[in-house]
């Protein structure tokens, strides 16, 4: 009996509470070497003159609606630079990203290692915004999006994330130039970026990938269900898989139609 009790206690110690639908925070930054094709090294905090240079080599960021890829500054007004045009170097940067991923994994309730794949560098100048939309899978194993706001001076531009009737509003800026702000959220969350009212924000967008074998664990956590695999307990009745429409477009984003509900 004592052995069973010890085994149970040991098993329970490995369990974690289901994570939330988002994770955010700040972390100290040892400035990396950031280089952008056509611009060269970019100083951090971002200088106004270099913000203009970045905009000059960027393109208007599109969005997807159904099978269409559109550029409409009444829906999305921001600039994007492809990952293949961006290079970030420095051993401290690697450590910074690893620390962010560890905190994000804990906040989202993910037990297995999480990989980050750079997707875009976004430049939010004054007036930039993005109406409510939902991301979809941009790479195999993608389950969430991570944004890292590099040191830059701006105001406004809060990130609003919604899920299952809940809403969180995140300030993506830090008054300390030696910090970066990060936020991550599951890909099925509806989110929007409110207008930037002043200055210019420089943001790295990453696809978060989880290549673990037991994908049911993550789905259970997303549903708020306990997971007892560490104790060897298997649920007899598993939740039914509900088919969902394919929202994938060229840019893997979709603007939800009016009164559309969240996907789960």
Coordinates of N, CA, C and O in Angstrom, one line a residue, residues 50-160:
X50 N 16.4 54.8 -39.2 CA 16.4 53.5 -39.7 C 15.0 52.9 -39.8 O 14.8 52.0 -40.6
X51 N 14.1 53.4 -39.0 CA 12.7 53.0 -39.3 C 12.2 53.3 -40.7 O 11.6 52.5 -41.4
X52 N 12.6 54.5 -41.1 CA 12.3 54.9 -42.5 C 13.0 54.0 -43.5 O 12.4 53.7 -44.5
X53 N 14.2 53.6 -43.2 CA 15.0 52.7 -44.1 C 14.3 51.4 -44.2 O 14.3 50.8 -45.3
X54 N 13.8 50.9 -43.1 CA 13.2 49.6 -43.1 C 11.9 49.6 -43.9 O 11.6 48.7 -44.6
X55 N 11.1 50.7 -43.7 CA 9.9 50.8 -44.5 C 10.2 50.9 -46.0 O 9.4 50.3 -46.8
X56 N 11.3 51.5 -46.3 CA 11.6 51.6 -47.8 C 11.9 50.3 -48.4 O 11.7 50.1 -49.6
X57 N 12.4 49.3 -47.6 CA 12.7 48.0 -48.2 C 11.6 46.9 -47.9 O 11.7 45.8 -48.4
X58 N 10.6 47.4 -47.2 CA 9.5 46.4 -46.8 C 8.4 46.5 -47.8 O 8.4 47.3 -48.8
X59 N 7.4 45.7 -47.6 CA 6.2 45.7 -48.5 C 5.0 45.7 -47.6 O 5.0 45.3 -46.4
X60 N 3.9 46.1 -48.1 CA 2.6 46.1 -47.4 C 2.3 44.7 -47.0 O 2.3 43.8 -47.9
X61 N 1.9 44.4 -45.8 CA 1.5 43.1 -45.3 C 0.1 42.8 -45.8 O -0.8 43.5 -45.5
X62 N -0.1 41.6 -46.5 CA -1.4 41.3 -46.9 C -2.1 40.4 -45.9 O -1.6 40.2 -44.8
X63 N -3.3 40.0 -46.2 CA -4.1 39.1 -45.3 C -4.9 38.2 -46.2 O -5.0 38.5 -47.4
X64 N -5.4 37.1 -45.7 CA -6.2 36.2 -46.4 C -7.7 36.3 -46.1 O -8.0 36.4 -44.9
X65 N -8.5 36.2 -47.1 CA -10.0 36.1 -46.9 C -10.4 35.0 -47.8 O -10.5 35.1 -49.0
X66 N -10.8 33.8 -47.3 CA -11.1 32.7 -48.1 C -9.9 32.2 -48.9 O -8.8 32.0 -48.3
X67 N -10.0 32.1 -50.2 CA -8.9 31.8 -51.0 C -8.2 33.0 -51.6 O -7.2 32.8 -52.3
X68 N -8.6 34.2 -51.2 CA -8.0 35.4 -51.7 C -6.9 35.9 -50.8 O -6.9 35.7 -49.6
X69 N -5.9 36.5 -51.4 CA -4.8 37.2 -50.7 C -5.0 38.7 -51.1 O -4.9 39.1 -52.2
X70 N -5.2 39.5 -50.1 CA -5.6 40.9 -50.3 C -4.6 41.8 -49.6 O -4.0 41.5 -48.6
X71 N -4.5 43.0 -50.1 CA -3.8 44.1 -49.5 C -4.8 45.3 -49.4 O -5.2 45.8 -50.4
X72 N -5.2 45.6 -48.2 CA -6.2 46.6 -47.9 C -5.8 47.3 -46.6 O -6.0 46.7 -45.5
X73 N -5.4 48.5 -46.7 CA -4.9 49.2 -45.5 C -6.1 49.6 -44.6 O -5.9 50.2 -43.5
X74 N -7.3 49.3 -45.0 CA -8.5 49.6 -44.1 C -8.7 48.4 -43.2 O -9.4 48.4 -42.2
X75 N -8.0 47.3 -43.5 CA -8.1 46.0 -42.7 C -6.8 45.8 -42.0 O -6.7 45.5 -40.8
X76 N -5.7 45.9 -42.7 CA -4.3 45.7 -42.2 C -3.4 46.7 -42.7 O -3.2 46.8 -43.9
X77 N -2.8 47.5 -41.8 CA -1.9 48.5 -42.2 C -0.6 48.3 -41.4 O -0.5 48.7 -40.3
X78 N 0.3 47.6 -42.0 CA 1.7 47.4 -41.5 C 2.6 47.0 -42.6 O 2.2 46.7 -43.7
X79 N 3.9 47.0 -42.3 CA 4.9 46.6 -43.2 C 5.6 45.3 -42.8 O 5.7 45.0 -41.6
X80 N 5.9 44.5 -43.8 CA 6.6 43.2 -43.5 C 7.9 43.1 -44.3 O 8.0 43.6 -45.4
X81 N 8.8 42.3 -43.7 CA 10.0 42.0 -44.3 C 10.2 40.5 -44.1 O 10.1 40.0 -43.0
X82 N 10.4 39.7 -45.2 CA 10.5 38.2 -45.1 C 11.7 37.8 -44.2 O 12.7 38.4 -44.1
X83 N 11.5 36.6 -43.7 CA 12.6 36.0 -42.8 C 13.9 35.8 -43.5 O 15.0 35.9 -42.9
X84 N 13.8 35.6 -44.8 CA 15.0 35.4 -45.6 C 15.8 36.6 -45.8 O 16.9 36.6 -46.3
X85 N 15.2 37.8 -45.4 CA 15.9 39.1 -45.6 C 16.5 39.6 -44.2 O 17.0 40.6 -44.1
X86 N 16.3 38.7 -43.2 CA 16.6 39.1 -41.8 C 17.7 38.1 -41.3 O 17.5 36.9 -41.4
X87 N 18.7 38.7 -40.6 CA 19.7 37.9 -39.9 C 19.9 38.4 -38.5 O 20.1 39.6 -38.4
X88 N 19.9 37.5 -37.5 CA 20.1 37.9 -36.1 C 21.2 37.0 -35.6 O 21.1 35.8 -35.7
X89 N 22.2 37.6 -35.1 CA 23.4 36.9 -34.6 C 23.7 37.3 -33.2 O 23.3 38.3 -32.7
X90 N 24.4 36.4 -32.5 CA 24.9 36.6 -31.2 C 24.5 35.5 -30.2 O 23.3 35.1 -30.2
X91 N 25.4 35.0 -29.5 CA 25.1 33.9 -28.5 C 24.1 34.3 -27.5 O 23.3 33.5 -27.0
X92 N 24.1 35.5 -27.1 CA 23.2 36.0 -26.1 C 21.7 36.0 -26.6 O 20.8 35.8 -25.9
X93 N 21.6 36.2 -27.9 CA 20.3 36.2 -28.5 C 19.7 34.8 -28.5 O 18.5 34.6 -28.2
X94 N 20.5 33.8 -28.8 CA 20.0 32.4 -28.7 C 19.6 32.1 -27.3 O 18.5 31.5 -27.1
X95 N 20.3 32.5 -26.3 CA 19.9 32.3 -24.9 C 18.6 33.0 -24.6 O 17.8 32.5 -23.8
X96 N 18.5 34.3 -25.1 CA 17.3 35.0 -24.8 C 16.1 34.3 -25.4 O 15.0 34.2 -24.7
X97 N 16.2 33.9 -26.6 CA 15.0 33.2 -27.2 C 14.7 31.9 -26.5 O 13.5 31.6 -26.3
X98 N 15.7 31.1 -26.1 CA 15.5 29.9 -25.3 C 14.8 30.2 -24.0 O 13.9 29.5 -23.6
X99 N 15.2 31.3 -23.4 CA 14.5 31.7 -22.1 C 13.0 32.0 -22.3 O 12.1 31.7 -21.6
X100 N 12.8 32.8 -23.4 CA 11.4 33.1 -23.8 C 10.6 31.9 -24.1 O 9.5 31.8 -23.6
X101 N 11.2 31.0 -24.8 CA 10.4 29.7 -25.2 C 10.1 28.9 -23.9 O 9.0 28.3 -23.8
X102 N 11.0 28.9 -23.0 CA 10.7 28.1 -21.7 C 9.5 28.8 -21.0 O 8.7 28.1 -20.5
X103 N 9.5 30.1 -20.9 CA 8.4 30.8 -20.2 C 7.1 30.6 -21.0 O 6.0 30.5 -20.4
X104 N 7.2 30.7 -22.3 CA 6.0 30.5 -23.1 C 5.4 29.1 -23.0 O 4.2 29.0 -22.8
X105 N 6.3 28.1 -23.0 CA 5.8 26.8 -22.9 C 5.1 26.5 -21.6 O 4.1 25.9 -21.5
X106 N 5.7 27.1 -20.5 CA 5.1 27.0 -19.2 C 3.7 27.7 -19.2 O 2.7 27.2 -18.6
X107 N 3.7 28.9 -19.7 CA 2.4 29.7 -19.7 C 1.3 29.0 -20.5 O 0.1 29.2 -20.2
X108 N 1.7 28.4 -21.6 CA 0.7 27.7 -22.5 C 0.4 26.3 -22.0 O -0.5 25.7 -22.6
X109 N 1.1 25.8 -21.0 CA 0.9 24.4 -20.6 C 1.4 23.4 -21.5 O 0.8 22.3 -21.6
X110 N 2.5 23.6 -22.1 CA 3.2 22.7 -23.0 C 4.3 22.0 -22.3 O 5.2 22.7 -21.9
X111 N 4.3 20.7 -22.2 CA 5.4 20.0 -21.5 C 6.6 19.7 -22.4 O 7.7 19.6 -21.8
X112 N 6.4 19.6 -23.6 CA 7.5 19.2 -24.5 C 8.3 20.4 -25.1 O 7.7 21.5 -25.0
X113 N 9.5 20.2 -25.5 CA 10.3 21.3 -26.1 C 9.5 22.0 -27.2 O 8.9 21.4 -28.0
X114 N 9.7 23.3 -27.3 CA 9.0 24.1 -28.3 C 10.1 24.8 -29.2 O 11.1 25.3 -28.7
X115 N 9.9 24.7 -30.5 CA 10.9 25.3 -31.4 C 10.2 26.5 -32.0 O 9.0 26.6 -32.2
X116 N 11.0 27.5 -32.3 CA 10.6 28.8 -32.9 C 11.2 29.0 -34.3 O 12.4 28.9 -34.5
X117 N 10.3 29.3 -35.2 CA 10.7 29.5 -36.6 C 10.3 30.9 -37.0 O 9.2 31.3 -37.0
X118 N 11.4 31.7 -37.4 CA 11.1 33.1 -37.7 C 10.3 33.2 -39.0 O 10.5 32.5 -40.0
X119 N 9.2 33.9 -38.9 CA 8.2 34.1 -40.0 C 8.4 35.4 -40.7 O 8.5 35.5 -41.9
X120 N 8.3 36.5 -40.0 CA 8.4 37.8 -40.5 C 9.0 38.8 -39.6 O 9.0 38.6 -38.3
X121 N 9.5 39.9 -40.1 CA 9.9 41.1 -39.3 C 8.8 42.1 -39.7 O 8.7 42.5 -40.9
X122 N 8.1 42.6 -38.7 CA 7.0 43.6 -39.0 C 7.4 45.0 -38.4 O 8.0 45.1 -37.4
X123 N 7.1 46.0 -39.2 CA 7.4 47.4 -38.9 C 6.0 48.1 -38.7 O 5.3 48.2 -39.7
X124 N 5.7 48.4 -37.5 CA 4.5 49.1 -37.2 C 4.8 50.6 -37.0 O 5.2 51.0 -36.0
X125 N 4.6 51.4 -38.1 CA 4.8 52.8 -37.9 C 3.5 53.5 -37.4 O 2.5 52.8 -37.2
X126 N 3.5 54.8 -37.2 CA 2.3 55.4 -36.7 C 1.1 55.2 -37.6 O 1.1 55.3 -38.8
X127 N 0.0 54.8 -36.9 CA -1.2 54.5 -37.6 C -1.4 53.0 -38.0 O -2.5 52.6 -38.5
X128 N -0.4 52.2 -37.8 CA -0.5 50.8 -38.1 C -1.4 50.1 -37.2 O -1.5 50.4 -36.0
X129 N -2.1 49.0 -37.8 CA -3.1 48.2 -37.0 C -3.4 47.0 -37.8 O -3.0 46.8 -39.0
X130 N -4.1 46.1 -37.2 CA -4.6 44.9 -37.9 C -5.9 44.5 -37.2 O -6.0 44.2 -36.0
X131 N -7.0 44.4 -38.0 CA -8.3 44.1 -37.4 C -8.3 42.6 -37.0 O -7.4 41.8 -37.3
X132 N -9.4 42.3 -36.3 CA -9.5 40.9 -35.7 C -9.3 39.8 -36.8 O -10.0 39.9 -37.9
X133 N -8.5 38.9 -36.5 CA -8.3 37.8 -37.4 C -7.8 36.6 -36.7 O -7.6 36.6 -35.5
X134 N -7.6 35.5 -37.4 CA -7.2 34.2 -36.8 C -6.1 33.6 -37.6 O -6.2 33.6 -38.8
X135 N -5.0 33.2 -37.0 CA -3.9 32.6 -37.8 C -4.2 31.1 -38.0 O -4.9 30.5 -37.2
X136 N -3.6 30.5 -39.0 CA -3.7 29.1 -39.2 C -2.3 28.5 -39.4 O -1.3 29.3 -39.4
X137 N -2.2 27.2 -39.5 CA -0.9 26.6 -39.5 C -0.1 27.0 -40.7 O -0.5 26.8 -41.8
X138 N 1.1 27.6 -40.4 CA 1.9 28.0 -41.5 C 3.1 27.0 -41.7 O 3.8 27.2 -42.7
X139 N 3.3 26.1 -40.8 CA 4.3 25.1 -40.9 C 3.9 23.8 -40.2 O 3.1 23.9 -39.3
X140 N 4.4 22.7 -40.6 CA 4.0 21.4 -39.9 C 4.3 21.5 -38.5 O 5.4 21.9 -38.1
X141 N 3.3 21.1 -37.6 CA 3.6 21.1 -36.2 C 3.3 22.5 -35.5 O 3.4 22.6 -34.3
X142 N 3.0 23.5 -36.3 CA 2.7 24.8 -35.7 C 1.4 24.8 -34.9 O 0.4 24.2 -35.3
X143 N 1.5 25.3 -33.7 CA 0.3 25.4 -32.8 C 0.1 26.7 -32.2 O -1.0 27.0 -31.6
X144 N 1.1 27.7 -32.3 CA 0.9 29.0 -31.7 C 1.8 30.0 -32.4 O 2.7 29.6 -33.2
X145 N 1.6 31.2 -32.1 CA 2.4 32.4 -32.6 C 3.1 33.1 -31.5 O 2.5 33.3 -30.4
X146 N 4.3 33.5 -31.7 CA 5.1 34.3 -30.8 C 5.5 35.6 -31.4 O 6.0 35.6 -32.5
X147 N 5.3 36.7 -30.7 CA 5.8 38.0 -31.2 C 6.8 38.5 -30.1 O 6.6 38.4 -28.9
X148 N 7.9 39.0 -30.6 CA 8.9 39.6 -29.8 C 9.1 41.0 -30.3 O 9.5 41.2 -31.4
X149 N 8.9 41.9 -29.4 CA 9.0 43.3 -29.7 C 10.4 43.8 -29.3 O 10.7 43.8 -28.1
X150 N 11.2 44.2 -30.3 CA 12.5 44.7 -30.0 C 12.5 46.1 -29.5 O 11.5 46.8 -29.7
X151 N 13.5 46.5 -28.8 CA 13.5 47.9 -28.2 C 13.3 48.9 -29.3 O 14.0 49.1 -30.3
X152 N 12.2 49.6 -29.1 CA 11.8 50.7 -30.0 C 10.8 51.6 -29.3 O 10.1 51.1 -28.4
X153 N 10.7 52.8 -29.7 CA 9.9 53.8 -29.0 C 8.6 53.9 -29.7 O 8.5 54.4 -30.9
X154 N 7.5 53.6 -29.0 CA 6.2 53.7 -29.7 C 5.1 53.8 -28.6 O 5.4 53.5 -27.4
X155 N 3.9 54.2 -29.0 CA 2.8 54.2 -28.1 C 1.6 53.6 -28.8 O 1.5 53.6 -30.0
X156 N 0.6 53.1 -28.0 CA -0.5 52.4 -28.6 C -0.1 51.0 -29.1 O 0.9 50.4 -28.7
X157 N -1.0 50.5 -30.0 CA -0.6 49.2 -30.6 C -0.8 48.0 -29.7 O -0.1 47.0 -29.9
X158 N -1.7 48.1 -28.7 CA -1.9 46.9 -27.8 C -2.4 45.7 -28.6 O -3.1 45.8 -29.6
X159 N -2.0 44.6 -28.1 CA -2.5 43.3 -28.7 C -3.7 42.8 -27.9 O -3.6 42.6 -26.7
X160 N -4.8 42.5 -28.6 CA -6.0 42.0 -27.9 C -6.2 40.6 -28.4 O -6.3 40.3 -29.6

